[in-house]
PDB file of C-alpha atoms and ligand atoms in Angstrom:
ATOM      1  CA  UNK F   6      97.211  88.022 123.165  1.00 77.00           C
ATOM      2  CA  UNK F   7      96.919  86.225 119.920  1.00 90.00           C
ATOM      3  CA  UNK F   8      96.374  88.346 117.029  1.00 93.00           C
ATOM      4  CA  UNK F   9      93.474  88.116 115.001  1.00 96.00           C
ATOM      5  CA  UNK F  10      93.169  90.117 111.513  1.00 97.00           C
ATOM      6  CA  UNK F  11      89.861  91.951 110.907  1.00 97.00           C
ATOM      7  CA  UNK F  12      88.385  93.867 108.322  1.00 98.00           C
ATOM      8  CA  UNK F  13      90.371  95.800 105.680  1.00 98.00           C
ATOM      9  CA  UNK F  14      90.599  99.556 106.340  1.00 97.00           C
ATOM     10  CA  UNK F  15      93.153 100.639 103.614  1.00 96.00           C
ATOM     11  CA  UNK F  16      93.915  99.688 100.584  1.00 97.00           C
ATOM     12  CA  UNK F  17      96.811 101.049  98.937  1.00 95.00           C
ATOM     13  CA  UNK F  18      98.834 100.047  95.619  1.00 95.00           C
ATOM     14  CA  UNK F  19     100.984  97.131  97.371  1.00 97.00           C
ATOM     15  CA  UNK F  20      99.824  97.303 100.967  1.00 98.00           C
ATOM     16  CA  UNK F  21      96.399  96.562 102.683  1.00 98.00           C
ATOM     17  CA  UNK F  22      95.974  97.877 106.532  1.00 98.00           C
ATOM     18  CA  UNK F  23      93.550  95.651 108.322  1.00 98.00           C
ATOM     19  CA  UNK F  24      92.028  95.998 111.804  1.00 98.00           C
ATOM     20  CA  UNK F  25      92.675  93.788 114.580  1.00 98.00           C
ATOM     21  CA  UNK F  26      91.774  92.674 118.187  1.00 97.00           C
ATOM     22  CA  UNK F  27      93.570  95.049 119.555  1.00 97.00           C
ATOM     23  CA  UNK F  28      92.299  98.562 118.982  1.00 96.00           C
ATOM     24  CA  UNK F  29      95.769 100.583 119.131  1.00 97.00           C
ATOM     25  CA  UNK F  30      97.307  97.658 116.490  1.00 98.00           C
ATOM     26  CA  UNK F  31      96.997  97.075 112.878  1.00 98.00           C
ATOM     27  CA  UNK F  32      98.193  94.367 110.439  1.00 98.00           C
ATOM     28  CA  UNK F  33      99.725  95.656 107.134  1.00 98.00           C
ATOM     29  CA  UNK F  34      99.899  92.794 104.366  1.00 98.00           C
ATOM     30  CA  UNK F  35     102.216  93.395 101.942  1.00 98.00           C
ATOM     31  CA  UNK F  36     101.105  92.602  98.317  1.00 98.00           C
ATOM     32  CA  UNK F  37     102.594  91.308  95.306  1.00 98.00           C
ATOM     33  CA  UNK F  38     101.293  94.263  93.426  1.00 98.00           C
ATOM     34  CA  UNK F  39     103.656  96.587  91.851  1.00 98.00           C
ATOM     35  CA  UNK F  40     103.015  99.916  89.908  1.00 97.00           C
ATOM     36  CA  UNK F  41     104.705 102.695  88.890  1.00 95.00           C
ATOM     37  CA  UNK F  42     103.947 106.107  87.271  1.00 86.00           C
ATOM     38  CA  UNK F  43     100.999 106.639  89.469  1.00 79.00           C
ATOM     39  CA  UNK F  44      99.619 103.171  88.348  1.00 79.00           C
ATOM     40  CA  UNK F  45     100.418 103.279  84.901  1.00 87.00           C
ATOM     41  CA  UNK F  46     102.803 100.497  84.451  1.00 95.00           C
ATOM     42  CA  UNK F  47     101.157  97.791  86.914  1.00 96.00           C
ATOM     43  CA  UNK F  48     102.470  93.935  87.311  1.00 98.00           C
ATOM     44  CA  UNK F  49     102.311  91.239  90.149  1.00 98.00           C
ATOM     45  CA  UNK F  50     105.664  89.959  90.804  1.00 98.00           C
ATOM     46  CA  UNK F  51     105.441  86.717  93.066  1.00 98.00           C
ATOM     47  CA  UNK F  52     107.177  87.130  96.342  1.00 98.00           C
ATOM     48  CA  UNK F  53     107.597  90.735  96.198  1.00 98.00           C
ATOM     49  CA  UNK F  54     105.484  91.339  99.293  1.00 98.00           C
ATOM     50  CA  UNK F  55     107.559  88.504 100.994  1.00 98.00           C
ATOM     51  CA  UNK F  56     110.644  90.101 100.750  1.00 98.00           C
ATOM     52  CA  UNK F  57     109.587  93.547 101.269  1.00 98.00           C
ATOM     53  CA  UNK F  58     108.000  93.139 104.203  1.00 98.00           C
ATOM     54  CA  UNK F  59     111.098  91.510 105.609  1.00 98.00           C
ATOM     55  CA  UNK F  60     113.606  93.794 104.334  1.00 98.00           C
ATOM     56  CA  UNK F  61     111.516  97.077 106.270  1.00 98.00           C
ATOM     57  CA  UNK F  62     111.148  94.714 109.191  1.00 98.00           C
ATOM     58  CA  UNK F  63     115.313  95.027 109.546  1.00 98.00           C
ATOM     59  CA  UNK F  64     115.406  98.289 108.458  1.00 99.00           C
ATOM     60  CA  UNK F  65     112.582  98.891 111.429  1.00 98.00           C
ATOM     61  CA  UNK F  66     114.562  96.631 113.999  1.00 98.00           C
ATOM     62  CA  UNK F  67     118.219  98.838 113.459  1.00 98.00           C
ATOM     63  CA  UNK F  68     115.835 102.164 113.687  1.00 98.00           C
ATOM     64  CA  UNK F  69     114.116 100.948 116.875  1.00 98.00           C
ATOM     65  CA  UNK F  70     117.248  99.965 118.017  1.00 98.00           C
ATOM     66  CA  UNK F  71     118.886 103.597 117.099  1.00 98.00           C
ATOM     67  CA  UNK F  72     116.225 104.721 119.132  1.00 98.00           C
ATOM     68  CA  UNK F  73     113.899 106.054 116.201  1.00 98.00           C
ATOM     69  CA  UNK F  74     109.689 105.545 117.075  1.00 98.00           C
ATOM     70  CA  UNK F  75     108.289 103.325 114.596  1.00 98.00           C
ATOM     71  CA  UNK F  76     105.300 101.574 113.727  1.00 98.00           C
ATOM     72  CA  UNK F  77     106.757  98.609 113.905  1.00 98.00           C
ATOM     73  CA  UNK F  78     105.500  95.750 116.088  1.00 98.00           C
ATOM     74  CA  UNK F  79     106.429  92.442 114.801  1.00 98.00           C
ATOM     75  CA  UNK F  80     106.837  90.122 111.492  1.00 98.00           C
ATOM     76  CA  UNK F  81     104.284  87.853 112.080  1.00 97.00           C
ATOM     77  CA  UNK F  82     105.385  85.900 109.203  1.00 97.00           C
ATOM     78  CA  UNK F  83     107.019  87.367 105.905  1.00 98.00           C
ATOM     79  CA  UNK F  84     104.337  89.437 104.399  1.00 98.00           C
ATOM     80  CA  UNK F  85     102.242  90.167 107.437  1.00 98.00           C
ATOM     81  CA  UNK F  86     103.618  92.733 109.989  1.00 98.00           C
ATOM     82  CA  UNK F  87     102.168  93.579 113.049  1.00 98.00           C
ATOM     83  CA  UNK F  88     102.002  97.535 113.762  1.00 98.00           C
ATOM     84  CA  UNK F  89     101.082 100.168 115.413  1.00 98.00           C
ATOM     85  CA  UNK F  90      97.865 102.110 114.448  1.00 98.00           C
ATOM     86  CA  UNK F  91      98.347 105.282 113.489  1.00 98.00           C
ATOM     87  CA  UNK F  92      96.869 108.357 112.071  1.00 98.00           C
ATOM     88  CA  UNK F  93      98.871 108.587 108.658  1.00 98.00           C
ATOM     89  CA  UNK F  94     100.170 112.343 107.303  1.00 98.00           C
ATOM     90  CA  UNK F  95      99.659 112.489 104.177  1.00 98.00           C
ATOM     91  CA  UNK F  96     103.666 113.780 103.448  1.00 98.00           C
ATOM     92  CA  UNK F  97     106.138 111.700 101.326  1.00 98.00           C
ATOM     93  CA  UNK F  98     109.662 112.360 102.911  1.00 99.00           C
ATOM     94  CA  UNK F  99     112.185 111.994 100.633  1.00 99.00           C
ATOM     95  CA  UNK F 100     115.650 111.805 101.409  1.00 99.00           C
ATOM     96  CA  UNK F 101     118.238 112.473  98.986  1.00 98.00           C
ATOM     97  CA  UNK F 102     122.289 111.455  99.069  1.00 98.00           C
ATOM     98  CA  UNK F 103     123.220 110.786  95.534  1.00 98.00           C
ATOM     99  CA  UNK F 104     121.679 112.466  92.645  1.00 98.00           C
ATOM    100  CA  UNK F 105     119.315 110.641  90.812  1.00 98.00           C
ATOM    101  CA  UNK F 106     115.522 109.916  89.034  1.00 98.00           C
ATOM    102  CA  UNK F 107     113.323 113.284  89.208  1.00 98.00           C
ATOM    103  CA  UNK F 108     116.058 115.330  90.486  1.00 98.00           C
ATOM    104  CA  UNK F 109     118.495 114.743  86.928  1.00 98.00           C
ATOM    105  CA  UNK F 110     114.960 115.317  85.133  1.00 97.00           C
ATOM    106  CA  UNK F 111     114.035 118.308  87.502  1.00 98.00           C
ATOM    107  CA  UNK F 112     117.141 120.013  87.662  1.00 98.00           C
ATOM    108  CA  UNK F 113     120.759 120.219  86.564  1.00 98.00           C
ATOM    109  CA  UNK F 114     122.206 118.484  88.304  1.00 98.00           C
ATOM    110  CA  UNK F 115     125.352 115.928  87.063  1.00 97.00           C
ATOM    111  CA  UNK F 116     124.286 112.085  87.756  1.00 94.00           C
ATOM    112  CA  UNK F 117     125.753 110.872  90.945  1.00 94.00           C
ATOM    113  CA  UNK F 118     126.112 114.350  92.370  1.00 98.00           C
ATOM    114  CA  UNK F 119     126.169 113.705  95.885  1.00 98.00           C
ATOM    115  CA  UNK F 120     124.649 115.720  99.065  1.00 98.00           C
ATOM    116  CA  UNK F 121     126.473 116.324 101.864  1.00 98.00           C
ATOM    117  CA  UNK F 122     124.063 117.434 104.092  1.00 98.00           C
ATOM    118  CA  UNK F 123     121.273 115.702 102.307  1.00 98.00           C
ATOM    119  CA  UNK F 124     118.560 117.279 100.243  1.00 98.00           C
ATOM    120  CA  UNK F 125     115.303 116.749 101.919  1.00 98.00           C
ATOM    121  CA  UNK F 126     112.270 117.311  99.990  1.00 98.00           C
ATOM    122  CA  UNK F 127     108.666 116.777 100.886  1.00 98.00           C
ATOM    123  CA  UNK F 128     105.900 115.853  98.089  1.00 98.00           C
ATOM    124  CA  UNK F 129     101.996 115.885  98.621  1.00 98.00           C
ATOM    125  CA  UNK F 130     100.980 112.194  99.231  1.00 98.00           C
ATOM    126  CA  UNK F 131      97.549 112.566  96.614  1.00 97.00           C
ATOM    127  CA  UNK F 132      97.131 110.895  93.807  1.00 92.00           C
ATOM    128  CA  UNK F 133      95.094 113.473  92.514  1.00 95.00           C
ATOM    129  CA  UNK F 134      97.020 116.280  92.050  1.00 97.00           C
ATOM    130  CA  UNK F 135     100.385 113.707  91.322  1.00 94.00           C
ATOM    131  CA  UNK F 136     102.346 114.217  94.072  1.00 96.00           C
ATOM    132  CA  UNK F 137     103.369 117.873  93.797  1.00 98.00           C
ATOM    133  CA  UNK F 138     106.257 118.652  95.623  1.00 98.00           C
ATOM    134  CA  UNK F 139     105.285 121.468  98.718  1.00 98.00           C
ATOM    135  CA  UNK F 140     107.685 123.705 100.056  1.00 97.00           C
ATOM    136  CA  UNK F 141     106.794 124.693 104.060  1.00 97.00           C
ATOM    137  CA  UNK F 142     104.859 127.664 103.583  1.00 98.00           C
ATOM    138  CA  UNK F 143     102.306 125.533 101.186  1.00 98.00           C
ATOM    139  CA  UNK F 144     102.507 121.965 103.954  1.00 98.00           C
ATOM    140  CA  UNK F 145     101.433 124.364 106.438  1.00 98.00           C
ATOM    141  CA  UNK F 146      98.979 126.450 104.375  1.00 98.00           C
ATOM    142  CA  UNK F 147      97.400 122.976 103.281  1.00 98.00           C
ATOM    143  CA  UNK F 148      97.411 122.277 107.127  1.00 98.00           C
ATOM    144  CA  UNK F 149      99.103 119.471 106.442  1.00 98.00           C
ATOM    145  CA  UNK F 150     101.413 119.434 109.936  1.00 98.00           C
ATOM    146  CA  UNK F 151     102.169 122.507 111.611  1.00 97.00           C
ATOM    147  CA  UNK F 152     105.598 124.009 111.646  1.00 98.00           C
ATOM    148  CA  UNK F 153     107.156 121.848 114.778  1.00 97.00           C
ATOM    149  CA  UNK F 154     106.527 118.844 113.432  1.00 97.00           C
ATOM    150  CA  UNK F 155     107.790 119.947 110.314  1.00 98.00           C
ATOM    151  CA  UNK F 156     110.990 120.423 111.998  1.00 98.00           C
ATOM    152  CA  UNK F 157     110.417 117.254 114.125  1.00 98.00           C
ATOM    153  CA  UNK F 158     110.179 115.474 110.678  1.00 98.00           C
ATOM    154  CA  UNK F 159     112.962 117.010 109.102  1.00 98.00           C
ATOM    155  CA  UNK F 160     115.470 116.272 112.687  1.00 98.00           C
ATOM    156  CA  UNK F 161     113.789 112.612 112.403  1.00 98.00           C
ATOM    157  CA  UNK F 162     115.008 112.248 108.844  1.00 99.00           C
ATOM    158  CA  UNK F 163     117.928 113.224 108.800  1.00 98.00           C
ATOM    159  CA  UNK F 164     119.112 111.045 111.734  1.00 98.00           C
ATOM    160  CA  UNK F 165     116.865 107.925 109.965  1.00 99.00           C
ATOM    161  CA  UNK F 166     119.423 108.782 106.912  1.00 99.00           C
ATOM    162  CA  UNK F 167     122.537 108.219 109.347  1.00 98.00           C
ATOM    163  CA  UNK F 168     121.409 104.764 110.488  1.00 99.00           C
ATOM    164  CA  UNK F 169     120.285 103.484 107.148  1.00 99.00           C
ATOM    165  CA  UNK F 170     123.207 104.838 104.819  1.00 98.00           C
ATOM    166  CA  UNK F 171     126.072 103.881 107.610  1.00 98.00           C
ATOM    167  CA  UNK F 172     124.621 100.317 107.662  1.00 98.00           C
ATOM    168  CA  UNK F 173     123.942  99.716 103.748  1.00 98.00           C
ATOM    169  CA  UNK F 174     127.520 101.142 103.608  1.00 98.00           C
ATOM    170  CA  UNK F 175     128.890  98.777 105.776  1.00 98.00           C
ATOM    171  CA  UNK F 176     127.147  96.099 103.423  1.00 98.00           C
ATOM    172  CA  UNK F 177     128.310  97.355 100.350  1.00 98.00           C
ATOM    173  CA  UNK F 178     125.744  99.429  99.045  1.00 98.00           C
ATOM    174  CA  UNK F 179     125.097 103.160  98.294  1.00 98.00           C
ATOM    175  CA  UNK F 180     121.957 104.683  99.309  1.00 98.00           C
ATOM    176  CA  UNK F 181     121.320 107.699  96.456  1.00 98.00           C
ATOM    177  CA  UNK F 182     117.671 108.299  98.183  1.00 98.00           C
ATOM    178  CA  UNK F 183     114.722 106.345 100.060  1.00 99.00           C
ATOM    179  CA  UNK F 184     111.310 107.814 100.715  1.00 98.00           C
ATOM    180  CA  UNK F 185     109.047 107.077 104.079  1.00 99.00           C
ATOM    181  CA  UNK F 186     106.125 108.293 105.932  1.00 98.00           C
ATOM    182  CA  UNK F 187     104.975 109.175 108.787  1.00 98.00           C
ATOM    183  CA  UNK F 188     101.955 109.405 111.340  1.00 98.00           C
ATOM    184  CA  UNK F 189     100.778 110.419 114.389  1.00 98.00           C
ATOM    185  CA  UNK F 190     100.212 107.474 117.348  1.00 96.00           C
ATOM    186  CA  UNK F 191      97.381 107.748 119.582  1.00 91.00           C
ATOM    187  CA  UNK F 192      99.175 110.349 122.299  1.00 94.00           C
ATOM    188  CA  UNK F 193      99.986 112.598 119.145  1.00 95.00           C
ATOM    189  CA  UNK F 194     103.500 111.564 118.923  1.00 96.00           C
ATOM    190  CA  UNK F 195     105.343 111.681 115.580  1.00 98.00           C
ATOM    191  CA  UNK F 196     106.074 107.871 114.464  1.00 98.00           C
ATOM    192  CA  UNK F 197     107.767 106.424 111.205  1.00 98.00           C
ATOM    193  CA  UNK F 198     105.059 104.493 109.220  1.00 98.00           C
ATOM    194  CA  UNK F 199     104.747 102.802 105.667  1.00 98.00           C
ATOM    195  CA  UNK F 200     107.673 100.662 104.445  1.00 98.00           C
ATOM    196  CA  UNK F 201     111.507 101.320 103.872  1.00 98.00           C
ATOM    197  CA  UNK F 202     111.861  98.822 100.991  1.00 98.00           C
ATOM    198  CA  UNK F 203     113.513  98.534  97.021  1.00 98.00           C
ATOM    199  CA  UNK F 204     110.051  99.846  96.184  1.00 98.00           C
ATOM    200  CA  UNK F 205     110.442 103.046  97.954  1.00 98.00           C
ATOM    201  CA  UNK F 206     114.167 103.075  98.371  1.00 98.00           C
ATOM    202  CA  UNK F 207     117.411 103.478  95.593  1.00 98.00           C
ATOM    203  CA  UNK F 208     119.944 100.752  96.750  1.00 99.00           C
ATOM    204  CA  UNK F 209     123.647 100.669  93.835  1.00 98.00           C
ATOM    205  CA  UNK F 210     125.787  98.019  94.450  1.00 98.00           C
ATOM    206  CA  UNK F 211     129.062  99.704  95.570  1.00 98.00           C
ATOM    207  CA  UNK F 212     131.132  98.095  92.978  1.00 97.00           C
ATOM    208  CA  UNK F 213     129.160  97.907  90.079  1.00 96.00           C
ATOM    209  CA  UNK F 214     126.738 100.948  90.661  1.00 94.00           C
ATOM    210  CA  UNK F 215     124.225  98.233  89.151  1.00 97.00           C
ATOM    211  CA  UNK F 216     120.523  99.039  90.353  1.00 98.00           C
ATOM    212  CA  UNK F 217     118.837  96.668  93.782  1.00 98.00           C
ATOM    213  CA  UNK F 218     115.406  98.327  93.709  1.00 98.00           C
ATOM    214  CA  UNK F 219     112.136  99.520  91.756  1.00 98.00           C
ATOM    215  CA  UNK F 220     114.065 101.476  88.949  1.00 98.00           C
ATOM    216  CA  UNK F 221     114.866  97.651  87.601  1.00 98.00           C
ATOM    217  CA  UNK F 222     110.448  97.642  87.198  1.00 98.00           C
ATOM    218  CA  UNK F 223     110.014 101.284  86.244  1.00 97.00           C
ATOM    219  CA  UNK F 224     112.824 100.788  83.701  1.00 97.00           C
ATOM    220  CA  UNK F 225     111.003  97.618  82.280  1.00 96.00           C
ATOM    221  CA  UNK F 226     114.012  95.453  82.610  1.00 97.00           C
ATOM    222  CA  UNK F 227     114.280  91.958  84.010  1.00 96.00           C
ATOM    223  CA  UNK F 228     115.304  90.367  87.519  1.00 98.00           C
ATOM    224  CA  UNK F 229     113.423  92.738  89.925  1.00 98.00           C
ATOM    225  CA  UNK F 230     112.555  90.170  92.162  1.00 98.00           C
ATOM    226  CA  UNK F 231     116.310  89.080  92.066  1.00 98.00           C
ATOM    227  CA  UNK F 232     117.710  92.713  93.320  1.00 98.00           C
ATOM    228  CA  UNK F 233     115.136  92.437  96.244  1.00 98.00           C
ATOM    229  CA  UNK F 234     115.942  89.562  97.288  1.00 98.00           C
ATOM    230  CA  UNK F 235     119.448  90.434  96.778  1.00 98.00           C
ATOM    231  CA  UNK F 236     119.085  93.373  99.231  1.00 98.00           C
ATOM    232  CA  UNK F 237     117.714  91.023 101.900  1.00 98.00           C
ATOM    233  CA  UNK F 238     120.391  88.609 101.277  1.00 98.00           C
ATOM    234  CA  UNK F 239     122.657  91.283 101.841  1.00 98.00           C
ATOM    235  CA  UNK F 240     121.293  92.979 104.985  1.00 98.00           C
ATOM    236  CA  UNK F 241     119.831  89.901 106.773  1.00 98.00           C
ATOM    237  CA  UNK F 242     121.688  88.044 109.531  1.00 98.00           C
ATOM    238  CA  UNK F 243     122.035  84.815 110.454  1.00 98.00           C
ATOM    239  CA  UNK F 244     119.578  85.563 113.712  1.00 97.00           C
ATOM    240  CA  UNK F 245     117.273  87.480 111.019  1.00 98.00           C
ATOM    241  CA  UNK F 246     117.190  84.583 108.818  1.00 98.00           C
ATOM    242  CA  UNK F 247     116.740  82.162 112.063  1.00 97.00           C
ATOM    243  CA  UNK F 248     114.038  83.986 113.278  1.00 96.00           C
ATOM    244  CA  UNK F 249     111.938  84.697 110.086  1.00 97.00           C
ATOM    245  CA  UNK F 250     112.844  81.340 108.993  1.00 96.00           C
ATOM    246  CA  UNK F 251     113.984  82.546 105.558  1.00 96.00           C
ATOM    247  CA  UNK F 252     116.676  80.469 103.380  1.00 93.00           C
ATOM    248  CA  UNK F 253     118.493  82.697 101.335  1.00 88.00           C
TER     249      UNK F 253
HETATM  250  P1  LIG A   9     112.156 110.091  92.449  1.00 92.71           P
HETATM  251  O1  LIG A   9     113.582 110.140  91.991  1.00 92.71           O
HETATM  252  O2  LIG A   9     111.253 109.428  91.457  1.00 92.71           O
HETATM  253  O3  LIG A   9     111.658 111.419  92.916  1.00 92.71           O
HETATM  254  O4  LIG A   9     112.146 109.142  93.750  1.00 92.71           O
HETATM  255  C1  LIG A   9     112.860 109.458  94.893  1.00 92.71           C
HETATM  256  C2  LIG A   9     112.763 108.311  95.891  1.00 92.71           C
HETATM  257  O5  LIG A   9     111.432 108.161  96.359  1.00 92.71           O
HETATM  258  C3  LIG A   9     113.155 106.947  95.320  1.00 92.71           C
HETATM  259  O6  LIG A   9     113.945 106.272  96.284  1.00 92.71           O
HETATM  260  C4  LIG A   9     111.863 106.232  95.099  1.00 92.71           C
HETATM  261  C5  LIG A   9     110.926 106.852  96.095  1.00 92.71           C
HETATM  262  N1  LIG A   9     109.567 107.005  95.599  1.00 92.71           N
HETATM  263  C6  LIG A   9     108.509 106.359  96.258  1.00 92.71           C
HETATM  264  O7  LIG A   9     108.736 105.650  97.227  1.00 92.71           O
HETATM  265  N2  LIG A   9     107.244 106.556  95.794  1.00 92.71           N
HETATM  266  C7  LIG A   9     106.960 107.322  94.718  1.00 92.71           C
HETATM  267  O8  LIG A   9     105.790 107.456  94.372  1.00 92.71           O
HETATM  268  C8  LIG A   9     108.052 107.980  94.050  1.00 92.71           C
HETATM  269  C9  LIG A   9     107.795 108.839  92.855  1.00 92.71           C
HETATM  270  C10 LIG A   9     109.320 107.791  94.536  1.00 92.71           C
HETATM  271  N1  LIG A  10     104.694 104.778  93.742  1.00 92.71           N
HETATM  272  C1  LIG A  10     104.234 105.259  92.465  1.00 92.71           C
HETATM  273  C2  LIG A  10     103.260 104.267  91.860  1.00 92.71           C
HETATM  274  O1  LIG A  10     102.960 103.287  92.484  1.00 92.71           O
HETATM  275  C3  LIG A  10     105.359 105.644  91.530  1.00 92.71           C
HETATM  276  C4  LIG A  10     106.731 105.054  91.638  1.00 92.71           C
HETATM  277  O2  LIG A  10     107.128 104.504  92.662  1.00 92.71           O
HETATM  278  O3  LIG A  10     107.457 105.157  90.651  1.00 92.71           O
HETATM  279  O4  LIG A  10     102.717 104.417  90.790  1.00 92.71           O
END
């Protein structure tokens, strides 16, 4: 069946979610737009959506492929992705290896500390309280998810981690943290949502420790588009390339 896009049914701060033909499938577009600081600092950087969009679209692939549900469908070109239509929970999972951003503001820690087993933390996806991080007892409270799914989320995570940081390691880069979400699919099944891109992920350079993602933007410095497409360069394969038809 050939896709066609509908009408817009989400609008977020780089993403749009429109309807399609297909009742249990969405589009998500990803924008140019980039903010930071809850919209404070807001620019439009020209390709960004581009290489996002391809970028999660591996990171989706190697998940899938670990055996991970996602939302993930197809690229249908860079920018557009085809997914699954879910029931978003309004949770921002972040996963934490290497010390770094809120936590050094936060909390004591020394920069680069690093986690072994991971810090998990979950914030409140709403921009009108500012993302308050919850601990269980509040998620569940807020009836937010219920405790199993809680742990579901957590198990998911953690094994999401594995994949990503023992690939990007192979590649050369450190992972310090990455954030996702998730939803529920229309049996009620738990399923990875959102993007896993330099906008919502920390990605060092193994060498240099120099900074491949959003920090480059929230810091106000120069070649952010550069890092991303640096990542992509990085993690894409020939077949990736082939197939997305993306010169690098
Ligand atoms: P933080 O150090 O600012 O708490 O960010 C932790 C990770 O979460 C980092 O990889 C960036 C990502 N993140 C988002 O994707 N969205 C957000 O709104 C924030 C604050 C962080
Ligand atoms: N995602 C948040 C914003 O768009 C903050 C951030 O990523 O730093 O404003």
């Amino acid at each position: 069946m050939t896709v066609e896009i509908g009408t817009l049914i989400y609008q977020g701060k780089a993403k749009g979610v429109y309807e399609t033909n297909d009742p249990q499938k969405v589009v998500v577009e990803f924008r140019d737009d980039i903010t930071a600081g809850d919209g404070a600092k807001k620019d439009n950087l020209s390709e960004k959506g581009f290489w996002n969009s391809v970028i999660s679209a591996k990171f989706f692939e190697l998940l899938e492929e670990a055996g991970i549900k996602t939302q993930y469908v197809e690229l249908i070109k860079p920018g557009l992705m085809l997914s699954k239509k879910l029931e978003m929970i309004p949770l921002e999972v972040i996963t934490r290896n290497i010390a770094a951003g809120s936590l050094l503001r936060r909390y004591p820690f020394k920069p680069k500390q690093t986690f072994d087993p991971p810090i998990i933390q979950i914030d409140y996806k709403s921009d009108e309280y500012g993302d308050p991080m919850l601990n269980d007892d509040i998620a569940i409270a807020l009836d937010l998810i219920d405790k199993e799914n809680l742990k579901l989320i957590n198990e998911i995570t953690l094994k999401i981690n594995k994949v990503l940081k023992d690939f990007l390691e192979s590649k050369g880069l450190l992972f310090p943290d990455f954030k996702i979400e998730y939803g529920y699919d229309t049996d009620g099944n738990i399923v990875l949502g959102d993007e896993i891109s330099p906008d919502t992920c920390r990605f060092w350079d193994m060498e240099t420790c120099n900074t491949l993602d959003k920090d480059l933007f929230r810091k106000g410095e120069s070649g952010v588009i550069d890092a991303y497409k640096r990542v992509a360069s990085i993690i894409l394969d020939d077949e990736d390339k082939e197939k997305w038809n993306i010169s690098l």
